[in-house]
mmCIF file of C-alpha atoms and ligand atoms in Angstrom:
data_model
loop_
_atom_site.group_PDB
_atom_site.id
_atom_site.type_symbol
_atom_site.label_atom_id
_atom_site.label_comp_id
_atom_site.label_asym_id
_atom_site.label_seq_id
_atom_site.Cartn_x
_atom_site.Cartn_y
_atom_site.Cartn_z
ATOM 1 C CA UNK J 4 21.591 8.311 8.541
ATOM 2 C CA UNK J 5 22.571 5.853 5.751
ATOM 3 C CA UNK J 6 21.504 6.744 1.860
ATOM 4 C CA UNK J 7 19.185 4.560 1.611
ATOM 5 C CA UNK J 8 17.133 5.554 4.944
ATOM 6 C CA UNK J 9 16.935 8.890 4.091
ATOM 7 C CA UNK J 10 15.350 7.558 0.123
ATOM 8 C CA UNK J 11 13.022 5.994 2.173
ATOM 9 C CA UNK J 12 11.756 8.273 4.343
ATOM 10 C CA UNK J 13 12.045 10.996 1.853
ATOM 11 C CA UNK J 14 11.368 8.825 -1.515
ATOM 12 C CA UNK J 15 9.050 6.218 -0.741
ATOM 13 C CA UNK J 16 6.788 8.682 1.890
ATOM 14 C CA UNK J 17 7.511 12.128 0.662
ATOM 15 C CA UNK J 18 8.609 13.033 4.531
ATOM 16 C CA UNK J 19 11.395 14.820 4.992
ATOM 17 C CA UNK J 20 12.713 13.613 8.048
ATOM 18 C CA UNK J 21 11.232 15.265 11.133
ATOM 19 C CA UNK J 22 8.074 15.656 9.279
ATOM 20 C CA UNK J 23 6.349 12.675 10.643
ATOM 21 C CA UNK J 24 5.911 13.710 13.877
ATOM 22 C CA UNK J 25 2.710 14.625 14.925
ATOM 23 C CA UNK J 26 2.333 18.436 14.303
ATOM 24 C CA UNK J 27 -1.163 20.323 15.086
ATOM 25 C CA UNK J 28 -3.001 22.181 12.032
ATOM 26 C CA UNK J 29 -1.437 20.028 9.378
ATOM 27 C CA UNK J 30 -3.355 18.565 6.721
ATOM 28 C CA UNK J 31 -2.079 15.558 5.796
ATOM 29 C CA UNK J 32 -2.994 14.133 2.599
ATOM 30 C CA UNK J 33 0.164 12.869 1.385
ATOM 31 C CA UNK J 34 0.468 9.641 2.083
ATOM 32 C CA UNK J 35 -2.728 7.590 2.207
ATOM 33 C CA UNK J 36 -3.383 7.158 5.547
ATOM 34 C CA UNK J 37 -6.863 6.703 6.401
ATOM 35 C CA UNK J 38 -8.406 10.125 7.947
ATOM 36 C CA UNK J 39 -10.658 7.798 10.498
ATOM 37 C CA UNK J 40 -9.415 6.408 13.110
ATOM 38 C CA UNK J 41 -9.176 2.764 13.792
ATOM 39 C CA UNK J 42 -12.353 0.690 14.902
ATOM 40 C CA UNK J 43 -12.788 1.408 18.882
ATOM 41 C CA UNK J 44 -12.111 -2.264 19.475
ATOM 42 C CA UNK J 45 -8.541 -1.598 19.011
ATOM 43 C CA UNK J 46 -8.319 0.332 21.503
ATOM 44 C CA UNK J 47 -10.124 -1.519 24.231
ATOM 45 C CA UNK J 48 -7.859 -4.437 23.356
ATOM 46 C CA UNK J 49 -4.808 -2.691 23.259
ATOM 47 C CA UNK J 50 -5.598 -1.508 26.755
ATOM 48 C CA UNK J 51 -6.206 -5.176 28.150
ATOM 49 C CA UNK J 52 -2.459 -5.688 27.099
ATOM 50 C CA UNK J 53 -0.716 -5.944 30.840
ATOM 51 C CA UNK J 54 2.624 -5.464 31.552
ATOM 52 C CA UNK J 55 3.179 -9.202 32.111
ATOM 53 C CA UNK J 56 2.934 -9.458 28.530
ATOM 54 C CA UNK J 57 5.221 -6.724 28.181
ATOM 55 C CA UNK J 58 7.837 -9.219 29.811
ATOM 56 C CA UNK J 59 6.747 -12.274 27.553
ATOM 57 C CA UNK J 60 7.736 -12.543 24.001
ATOM 58 C CA UNK J 61 4.599 -12.542 21.416
ATOM 59 C CA UNK J 62 3.605 -15.356 19.913
ATOM 60 C CA UNK J 63 6.304 -15.990 17.099
ATOM 61 C CA UNK J 64 3.680 -16.830 14.235
ATOM 62 C CA UNK J 65 0.866 -14.382 15.067
ATOM 63 C CA UNK J 66 -1.418 -17.681 14.912
ATOM 64 C CA UNK J 67 -4.353 -15.929 15.996
ATOM 65 C CA UNK J 68 -4.355 -12.936 13.289
ATOM 66 C CA UNK J 69 -3.238 -15.724 10.648
ATOM 67 C CA UNK J 70 -6.841 -17.995 11.387
ATOM 68 C CA UNK J 71 -8.949 -14.654 11.663
ATOM 69 C CA UNK J 72 -7.122 -13.647 8.041
ATOM 70 C CA UNK J 73 -7.394 -17.094 6.176
ATOM 71 C CA UNK J 74 -10.967 -17.085 7.684
ATOM 72 C CA UNK J 75 -12.196 -13.668 6.082
ATOM 73 C CA UNK J 76 -10.280 -14.344 2.787
ATOM 74 C CA UNK J 77 -11.790 -17.631 1.966
ATOM 75 C CA UNK J 78 -8.877 -20.478 2.737
ATOM 76 C CA UNK J 79 -8.865 -23.381 4.910
ATOM 77 C CA UNK J 80 -6.276 -22.788 7.714
ATOM 78 C CA UNK J 81 -3.289 -19.936 8.996
ATOM 79 C CA UNK J 82 -1.126 -22.461 7.124
ATOM 80 C CA UNK J 83 -1.799 -20.072 4.346
ATOM 81 C CA UNK J 84 -1.198 -16.857 5.764
ATOM 82 C CA UNK J 85 1.826 -15.155 6.837
ATOM 83 C CA UNK J 86 1.994 -12.222 9.042
ATOM 84 C CA UNK J 87 4.402 -9.216 8.912
ATOM 85 C CA UNK J 88 5.608 -5.890 10.351
ATOM 86 C CA UNK J 89 3.742 -4.073 8.222
ATOM 87 C CA UNK J 90 3.363 -5.267 4.141
ATOM 88 C CA UNK J 91 7.049 -3.054 3.519
ATOM 89 C CA UNK J 92 8.262 -6.312 5.801
ATOM 90 C CA UNK J 93 6.727 -8.772 3.659
ATOM 91 C CA UNK J 94 7.964 -7.146 0.453
ATOM 92 C CA UNK J 95 11.311 -7.760 1.361
ATOM 93 C CA UNK J 96 10.678 -11.012 3.038
ATOM 94 C CA UNK J 97 9.819 -12.103 -0.289
ATOM 95 C CA UNK J 98 13.027 -10.703 -1.588
ATOM 96 C CA UNK J 99 15.197 -12.478 0.576
ATOM 97 C CA UNK J 100 13.030 -15.935 0.427
ATOM 98 C CA UNK J 101 12.830 -15.955 -3.434
ATOM 99 C CA UNK J 102 15.842 -13.957 -5.351
ATOM 100 C CA UNK J 103 19.229 -14.539 -5.002
ATOM 101 C CA UNK J 104 21.058 -11.532 -5.450
ATOM 102 C CA UNK J 105 21.808 -10.702 -8.778
ATOM 103 C CA UNK J 106 18.461 -12.421 -10.112
ATOM 104 C CA UNK J 107 15.928 -9.970 -12.120
ATOM 105 C CA UNK J 108 12.784 -8.086 -9.894
ATOM 106 C CA UNK J 109 10.365 -6.827 -12.691
ATOM 107 C CA UNK J 110 7.514 -4.079 -11.652
ATOM 108 C CA UNK J 111 5.476 -1.787 -13.523
ATOM 109 C CA UNK J 112 5.695 2.359 -14.087
ATOM 110 C CA UNK J 113 5.084 4.096 -12.399
ATOM 111 C CA UNK J 114 4.625 2.018 -9.683
ATOM 112 C CA UNK J 115 5.518 1.923 -5.582
ATOM 113 C CA UNK J 116 9.082 3.582 -4.853
ATOM 114 C CA UNK J 117 9.801 1.159 -2.478
ATOM 115 C CA UNK J 118 10.287 -1.785 -4.630
ATOM 116 C CA UNK J 119 13.544 -0.356 -6.308
ATOM 117 C CA UNK J 120 15.183 0.200 -3.226
ATOM 118 C CA UNK J 121 14.022 -2.920 -1.682
ATOM 119 C CA UNK J 122 15.542 -4.331 -4.663
ATOM 120 C CA UNK J 123 18.808 -2.077 -4.837
ATOM 121 C CA UNK J 124 19.749 -3.208 -1.215
ATOM 122 C CA UNK J 125 19.500 -6.736 -1.845
ATOM 123 C CA UNK J 126 21.761 -6.548 -4.400
ATOM 124 C CA UNK J 127 19.339 -8.026 -7.041
ATOM 125 C CA UNK J 128 18.561 -6.268 -10.766
ATOM 126 C CA UNK J 129 15.334 -4.471 -11.418
ATOM 127 C CA UNK J 130 13.475 -3.237 -14.296
ATOM 128 C CA UNK J 131 10.395 -1.210 -14.777
ATOM 129 C CA UNK J 132 8.247 -1.442 -17.636
ATOM 130 C CA UNK J 133 5.407 1.789 -18.557
ATOM 131 C CA UNK J 134 1.549 0.657 -17.950
ATOM 132 C CA UNK J 135 -0.928 1.380 -20.653
ATOM 133 C CA UNK J 136 -3.012 4.770 -20.559
ATOM 134 C CA UNK J 137 -5.640 2.952 -18.848
ATOM 135 C CA UNK J 138 -3.454 1.136 -16.235
ATOM 136 C CA UNK J 139 -3.430 -2.315 -18.870
ATOM 137 C CA UNK J 140 -0.395 -4.569 -17.649
ATOM 138 C CA UNK J 141 2.722 -3.946 -20.299
ATOM 139 C CA UNK J 142 3.266 -6.561 -22.615
ATOM 140 C CA UNK J 143 6.899 -7.364 -21.785
ATOM 141 C CA UNK J 144 5.856 -8.591 -18.027
ATOM 142 C CA UNK J 145 4.198 -11.241 -19.488
ATOM 143 C CA UNK J 146 7.141 -12.786 -21.303
ATOM 144 C CA UNK J 147 9.816 -11.499 -18.069
ATOM 145 C CA UNK J 148 12.122 -14.640 -16.952
ATOM 146 C CA UNK J 149 12.514 -12.636 -13.888
ATOM 147 C CA UNK J 150 12.773 -14.152 -10.550
ATOM 148 C CA UNK J 151 9.932 -11.686 -9.022
ATOM 149 C CA UNK J 152 7.434 -9.460 -10.323
ATOM 150 C CA UNK J 153 5.875 -6.489 -8.435
ATOM 151 C CA UNK J 154 2.200 -5.872 -9.226
ATOM 152 C CA UNK J 155 0.360 -2.804 -7.187
ATOM 153 C CA UNK J 156 -3.500 -3.838 -7.928
ATOM 154 C CA UNK J 157 -4.616 -0.952 -7.644
ATOM 155 C CA UNK J 158 -1.702 0.634 -8.416
ATOM 156 C CA UNK J 159 0.436 3.350 -6.583
ATOM 157 C CA UNK J 160 0.157 6.228 -7.597
ATOM 158 C CA UNK J 161 -2.443 6.103 -10.615
ATOM 159 C CA UNK J 162 -5.236 4.147 -8.429
ATOM 160 C CA UNK J 163 -5.889 2.143 -11.519
ATOM 161 C CA UNK J 164 -6.379 -1.327 -11.573
ATOM 162 C CA UNK J 165 -5.213 -3.684 -14.201
ATOM 163 C CA UNK J 166 -7.860 -6.212 -15.042
ATOM 164 C CA UNK J 167 -8.492 -9.471 -13.483
ATOM 165 C CA UNK J 168 -7.896 -10.807 -16.779
ATOM 166 C CA UNK J 169 -4.552 -9.687 -17.254
ATOM 167 C CA UNK J 170 -3.462 -10.841 -13.888
ATOM 168 C CA UNK J 171 -5.076 -14.418 -14.709
ATOM 169 C CA UNK J 172 -2.716 -14.020 -17.766
ATOM 170 C CA UNK J 173 0.725 -12.978 -15.898
ATOM 171 C CA UNK J 174 0.356 -15.542 -13.181
ATOM 172 C CA UNK J 175 -0.158 -18.325 -15.992
ATOM 173 C CA UNK J 176 2.523 -17.193 -18.091
ATOM 174 C CA UNK J 177 5.421 -15.875 -15.133
ATOM 175 C CA UNK J 178 7.620 -18.672 -13.921
ATOM 176 C CA UNK J 179 8.481 -16.445 -10.843
ATOM 177 C CA UNK J 180 6.569 -15.299 -8.226
ATOM 178 C CA UNK J 181 3.732 -12.773 -8.679
ATOM 179 C CA UNK J 182 3.407 -10.845 -5.888
ATOM 180 C CA UNK J 183 -0.323 -8.514 -5.813
ATOM 181 C CA UNK J 184 0.076 -5.820 -3.887
ATOM 182 C CA UNK J 185 -3.231 -5.565 -2.633
ATOM 183 C CA UNK J 186 -2.422 -1.987 -0.154
ATOM 184 C CA UNK J 187 -5.565 -0.518 -1.473
ATOM 185 C CA UNK J 188 -7.670 -2.961 -2.607
ATOM 186 C CA UNK J 189 -10.485 -2.499 -0.179
ATOM 187 C CA UNK J 190 -11.234 1.053 -1.794
ATOM 188 C CA UNK J 191 -11.449 -0.813 -5.091
ATOM 189 C CA UNK J 192 -14.208 -3.321 -7.112
ATOM 190 C CA UNK J 193 -12.438 -6.359 -7.124
ATOM 191 C CA UNK J 194 -9.537 -8.398 -5.887
ATOM 192 C CA UNK J 195 -7.169 -11.254 -6.662
ATOM 193 C CA UNK J 196 -7.489 -12.921 -3.591
ATOM 194 C CA UNK J 197 -8.603 -15.881 -4.916
ATOM 195 C CA UNK J 198 -5.465 -16.373 -6.805
ATOM 196 C CA UNK J 199 -3.158 -18.095 -4.448
ATOM 197 C CA UNK J 200 -5.973 -20.732 -4.455
ATOM 198 C CA UNK J 201 -5.043 -21.602 -8.251
ATOM 199 C CA UNK J 202 -1.638 -20.484 -8.524
ATOM 200 C CA UNK J 203 1.012 -21.856 -6.794
ATOM 201 C CA UNK J 204 3.652 -18.676 -7.783
ATOM 202 C CA UNK J 205 1.117 -15.782 -6.483
ATOM 203 C CA UNK J 206 1.681 -14.064 -3.430
ATOM 204 C CA UNK J 207 -1.164 -11.508 -2.244
ATOM 205 C CA UNK J 208 -0.152 -8.600 -0.195
ATOM 206 C CA UNK J 209 -2.588 -6.398 2.301
ATOM 207 C CA UNK J 210 -1.893 -4.157 4.491
ATOM 208 C CA UNK J 211 -3.465 -2.655 7.383
ATOM 209 C CA UNK J 212 -2.183 0.659 7.044
ATOM 210 C CA UNK J 213 -4.790 2.013 4.653
ATOM 211 C CA UNK J 214 -8.630 0.658 5.016
ATOM 212 C CA UNK J 215 -8.246 -0.100 8.657
ATOM 213 C CA UNK J 216 -6.347 3.204 10.075
ATOM 214 C CA UNK J 217 -3.433 1.245 11.216
ATOM 215 C CA UNK J 218 -0.392 2.573 9.750
ATOM 216 C CA UNK J 219 1.256 3.692 13.249
ATOM 217 C CA UNK J 220 0.859 -0.083 13.903
ATOM 218 C CA UNK J 221 2.597 -1.888 11.434
ATOM 219 C CA UNK J 222 0.766 -5.183 10.508
ATOM 220 C CA UNK J 223 0.409 -6.927 7.106
ATOM 221 C CA UNK J 224 -0.505 -10.034 5.494
ATOM 222 C CA UNK J 225 0.628 -12.040 2.532
ATOM 223 C CA UNK J 226 -1.814 -15.158 1.482
ATOM 224 C CA UNK J 227 -0.081 -18.132 -0.465
ATOM 225 C CA UNK J 228 0.210 -21.682 -1.390
ATOM 226 C CA UNK J 229 1.174 -23.086 2.301
ATOM 227 C CA UNK J 230 4.700 -24.158 0.091
ATOM 228 C CA UNK J 231 5.583 -20.409 -0.081
ATOM 229 C CA UNK J 232 4.658 -19.894 3.344
ATOM 230 C CA UNK J 233 7.068 -22.819 4.728
ATOM 231 C CA UNK J 234 10.100 -20.530 2.883
ATOM 232 C CA UNK J 235 8.813 -17.428 4.327
ATOM 233 C CA UNK J 236 9.086 -19.470 8.092
ATOM 234 C CA UNK J 237 12.720 -19.952 7.016
ATOM 235 C CA UNK J 238 13.706 -16.590 6.396
ATOM 236 C CA UNK J 239 11.392 -14.459 8.884
ATOM 237 C CA UNK J 240 12.543 -12.644 11.903
ATOM 238 C CA UNK J 241 11.475 -14.240 15.162
ATOM 239 C CA UNK J 242 9.368 -11.871 16.718
ATOM 240 C CA UNK J 243 8.404 -9.800 13.913
ATOM 241 C CA UNK J 244 5.080 -8.442 15.374
ATOM 242 C CA UNK J 245 5.520 -7.299 18.693
ATOM 243 C CA UNK J 246 1.897 -7.948 21.251
ATOM 244 C CA UNK J 247 0.495 -4.756 20.558
ATOM 245 C CA UNK J 248 0.452 -5.192 16.780
ATOM 246 C CA UNK J 249 -1.293 -8.826 17.021
ATOM 247 C CA UNK J 250 -3.997 -7.931 19.588
ATOM 248 C CA UNK J 251 -4.611 -4.227 16.956
ATOM 249 C CA UNK J 252 -4.789 -6.660 13.771
ATOM 250 C CA UNK J 253 -7.110 -8.879 15.898
ATOM 251 C CA UNK J 254 -9.499 -6.687 17.301
ATOM 252 C CA UNK J 255 -9.865 -4.833 13.609
ATOM 253 C CA UNK J 256 -10.442 -7.995 11.948
ATOM 254 C CA UNK J 257 -13.392 -9.391 14.224
ATOM 255 C CA UNK J 258 -14.550 -5.747 13.554
ATOM 256 C CA UNK J 259 -14.517 -5.940 9.994
ATOM 257 C CA UNK J 260 -17.334 -4.524 9.010
ATOM 258 C CA UNK J 261 -16.430 -0.861 11.001
ATOM 259 C CA UNK J 262 -13.498 -1.257 8.185
ATOM 260 C CA UNK J 263 -16.321 -1.572 5.182
ATOM 261 C CA UNK J 264 -17.864 1.723 6.727
ATOM 262 C CA UNK J 265 -15.265 3.681 6.952
ATOM 263 C CA UNK J 266 -13.552 2.686 3.573
ATOM 264 C CA UNK J 267 -16.884 3.428 1.988
ATOM 265 C CA UNK J 268 -17.324 6.838 3.555
ATOM 266 C CA UNK J 269 -13.732 7.591 2.290
ATOM 267 C CA UNK J 270 -15.037 6.436 -1.276
ATOM 268 C CA UNK J 271 -17.834 8.609 -1.275
ATOM 269 C CA UNK J 272 -15.379 11.817 -0.551
ATOM 270 C CA UNK J 273 -13.589 10.165 -3.518
ATOM 271 C CA UNK J 274 -16.082 11.171 -5.608
ATOM 272 C CA UNK J 275 -16.955 14.406 -4.602
ATOM 273 C CA UNK J 276 -13.330 15.315 -4.654
ATOM 274 C CA UNK J 277 -12.689 14.051 -7.976
ATOM 275 C CA UNK J 278 -15.571 15.763 -9.448
ATOM 276 C CA UNK J 279 -14.424 19.040 -7.542
ATOM 277 C CA UNK J 280 -10.874 18.571 -8.745
ATOM 278 C CA UNK J 281 -12.280 17.677 -12.511
ATOM 279 C CA UNK J 282 -14.471 21.493 -12.064
ATOM 280 C CA UNK J 283 -11.234 23.253 -11.139
ATOM 281 C CA UNK J 284 -9.376 21.982 -14.661
ATOM 282 C CA UNK J 285 -7.526 18.897 -13.280
ATOM 283 C CA UNK J 286 -7.412 15.506 -15.224
ATOM 284 C CA UNK J 287 -8.507 12.989 -12.742
ATOM 285 C CA UNK J 288 -9.336 9.279 -13.607
ATOM 286 C CA UNK J 289 -11.590 7.291 -11.538
ATOM 287 C CA UNK J 290 -9.457 5.945 -8.924
ATOM 288 C CA UNK J 291 -9.914 2.993 -6.984
ATOM 289 C CA UNK J 292 -7.728 3.896 -3.727
ATOM 290 C CA UNK J 293 -7.766 6.079 -0.937
ATOM 291 C CA UNK J 294 -5.983 8.830 -2.817
ATOM 292 C CA UNK J 295 -6.530 10.495 -6.980
ATOM 293 C CA UNK J 296 -3.868 10.939 -9.432
ATOM 294 C CA UNK J 297 -4.558 14.523 -10.310
ATOM 295 C CA UNK J 298 -2.454 15.820 -13.619
ATOM 296 C CA UNK J 299 -2.419 18.958 -14.110
ATOM 297 C CA UNK J 300 -1.380 21.750 -17.515
ATOM 298 C CA UNK J 301 -1.527 24.703 -16.701
ATOM 299 C CA UNK J 302 -0.163 27.864 -14.800
ATOM 300 C CA UNK J 303 1.211 27.931 -12.595
ATOM 301 C CA UNK J 304 2.892 24.335 -12.592
ATOM 302 C CA UNK J 305 1.846 21.674 -10.616
ATOM 303 C CA UNK J 306 5.253 21.637 -8.202
ATOM 304 C CA UNK J 307 3.907 25.739 -7.681
ATOM 305 C CA UNK J 308 0.427 24.028 -6.550
ATOM 306 C CA UNK J 309 2.106 21.892 -4.257
ATOM 307 C CA UNK J 310 4.570 24.359 -2.944
ATOM 308 C CA UNK J 311 1.825 26.815 -2.701
ATOM 309 C CA UNK J 312 -0.424 23.938 -0.346
ATOM 310 C CA UNK J 313 2.294 23.376 1.734
ATOM 311 C CA UNK J 314 2.736 26.743 2.594
ATOM 312 C CA UNK J 315 -0.772 26.841 3.728
ATOM 313 C CA UNK J 316 0.070 23.784 5.733
ATOM 314 C CA UNK J 317 -1.983 21.080 3.439
ATOM 315 C CA UNK J 318 0.600 18.285 2.169
ATOM 316 C CA UNK J 319 0.060 16.576 -1.013
ATOM 317 C CA UNK J 320 2.668 14.322 -3.135
ATOM 318 C CA UNK J 321 4.765 15.570 -5.584
ATOM 319 C CA UNK J 322 6.592 13.448 -7.766
ATOM 320 C CA UNK J 323 9.627 15.032 -9.221
ATOM 321 C CA UNK J 324 10.036 12.334 -11.843
ATOM 322 C CA UNK J 325 9.269 12.069 -15.180
ATOM 323 C CA UNK J 326 5.667 11.046 -16.533
ATOM 324 C CA UNK J 327 4.324 12.401 -12.898
ATOM 325 C CA UNK J 328 5.905 16.020 -12.637
ATOM 326 C CA UNK J 329 2.410 16.948 -13.866
ATOM 327 C CA UNK J 330 0.727 15.353 -11.194
ATOM 328 C CA UNK J 331 -0.256 15.675 -7.409
ATOM 329 C CA UNK J 332 -1.421 12.379 -5.570
ATOM 330 C CA UNK J 333 -3.918 13.524 -2.974
ATOM 331 C CA UNK J 334 -4.983 11.233 -0.468
ATOM 332 C CA UNK J 335 -8.408 11.177 0.440
ATOM 333 C CA UNK J 336 -8.896 13.359 4.067
ATOM 334 C CA UNK J 337 -11.964 13.918 5.577
ATOM 335 C CA UNK J 338 -15.236 16.140 4.533
ATOM 336 C CA UNK J 339 -13.813 18.709 6.354
ATOM 337 C CA UNK J 340 -9.858 18.386 5.487
ATOM 338 C CA UNK J 341 -11.342 18.149 1.274
ATOM 339 C CA UNK J 342 -13.237 21.456 1.444
ATOM 340 C CA UNK J 343 -9.994 22.715 2.751
ATOM 341 C CA UNK J 344 -7.966 21.228 0.085
ATOM 342 C CA UNK J 345 -10.727 22.633 -1.878
ATOM 343 C CA UNK J 346 -10.576 26.282 -0.456
ATOM 344 C CA UNK J 347 -6.597 26.503 -0.994
ATOM 345 C CA UNK J 348 -6.980 25.513 -4.824
ATOM 346 C CA UNK J 349 -10.267 27.541 -5.468
ATOM 347 C CA UNK J 350 -7.277 30.302 -6.778
ATOM 348 C CA UNK J 351 -7.013 27.820 -9.831
ATOM 349 C CA UNK J 352 -10.411 28.777 -11.314
ATOM 350 C CA UNK J 353 -10.161 32.690 -11.311
HETATM 351 C C1 PLP T 25 1.756 -0.520 -2.543
HETATM 352 C C2 PLP T 25 1.863 -0.383 -1.583
HETATM 353 N N1 PLP T 25 2.046 -1.353 -0.623
HETATM 354 C C3 PLP T 25 3.001 -1.723 0.494
HETATM 355 C C4 PLP T 25 2.821 -0.131 1.400
HETATM 356 C C5 PLP T 25 2.780 -0.441 2.734
HETATM 357 O O1 PLP T 25 2.505 -1.034 3.679
HETATM 358 P P1 PLP T 25 2.858 -0.741 5.250
HETATM 359 O O2 PLP T 25 2.386 0.266 5.578
HETATM 360 O O3 PLP T 25 1.476 -1.957 5.623
HETATM 361 O O4 PLP T 25 4.123 -1.363 5.059
HETATM 362 C C6 PLP T 25 2.632 0.665 0.626
HETATM 363 C C7 PLP T 25 2.664 2.136 1.387
HETATM 364 O O5 PLP T 25 2.027 3.288 1.202
HETATM 365 C C8 PLP T 25 1.876 0.975 -0.735
HETATM 366 O O6 PLP T 25 1.431 2.186 -0.968
#
């Protein structure tokens, strides 16, 4: 296995290879998946795919999914939307399309760890600037002359949102492309989905892996000015979304209210988990995502807490990185999973 593939499995998602197989009885709170299944309409749509569909290539342009996304997000046509094999493909496509090897890409710190891996694979230069305590954008970002800036909003792994005003300032001052990664936005109070109407250099990315509960189907969309889209069309793989992913994405979009109801359920569990973790002595900021970042400065340390949970078959995310090594990132699970997690942590209060 190539080194970068290993890094992607281990560094980005916290897996060791093989662990991603479905092992029963594990409580999996380490990769920010949705604890609930997707809309039942998705299974119905998948069941209606015939073997004749398997024989034929899928729609190379994922037109229906793009049309529905445009309508939902307030854009005039599918020409404002690109579909991807997960948001990860859209991030790679953005680099391929808008950054030459050797050029500079910037982001914030901490951030989604795939950015640096993709930039390295592309042969470009990468710098990260520290976020403020409250998730505020670093001043250095506004004055950077990089070709591309990735900003996750809400941020991963902090779960905090930079203000919309600061995002506007960034989009106005930054000369290159600003990619606003809204992977977790359905769990937050507001979004920047209107920005591509106002700024020609902005791409807003969404994924179906989190709020829609479709991580296994690999679906993402990016919204931007049609001029950006026509550049994407030059570099995209011909058939990047298969029949099943397109059918699943369309069915999920058509049942948008189902996704919103699940997101609300997750937000309610998030509030309960946040309070309970604070009572145990963790320091937890109010998250805008489907995970919380819980900092701990007692004994045993965060790594030991992570290892003990793992021994009890509860997986959370621990980052052995400066600035994060006192923290656990915990995905919001079902209420039962949250109860099991809290019981497993109860020893900390003794
Ligand atoms: C900030 C961020 N962006 C993008 C992604 C990837 O989304 P997808 O599953 O659609 O590739 C993730 C997944 O964890 C993420 O945390």
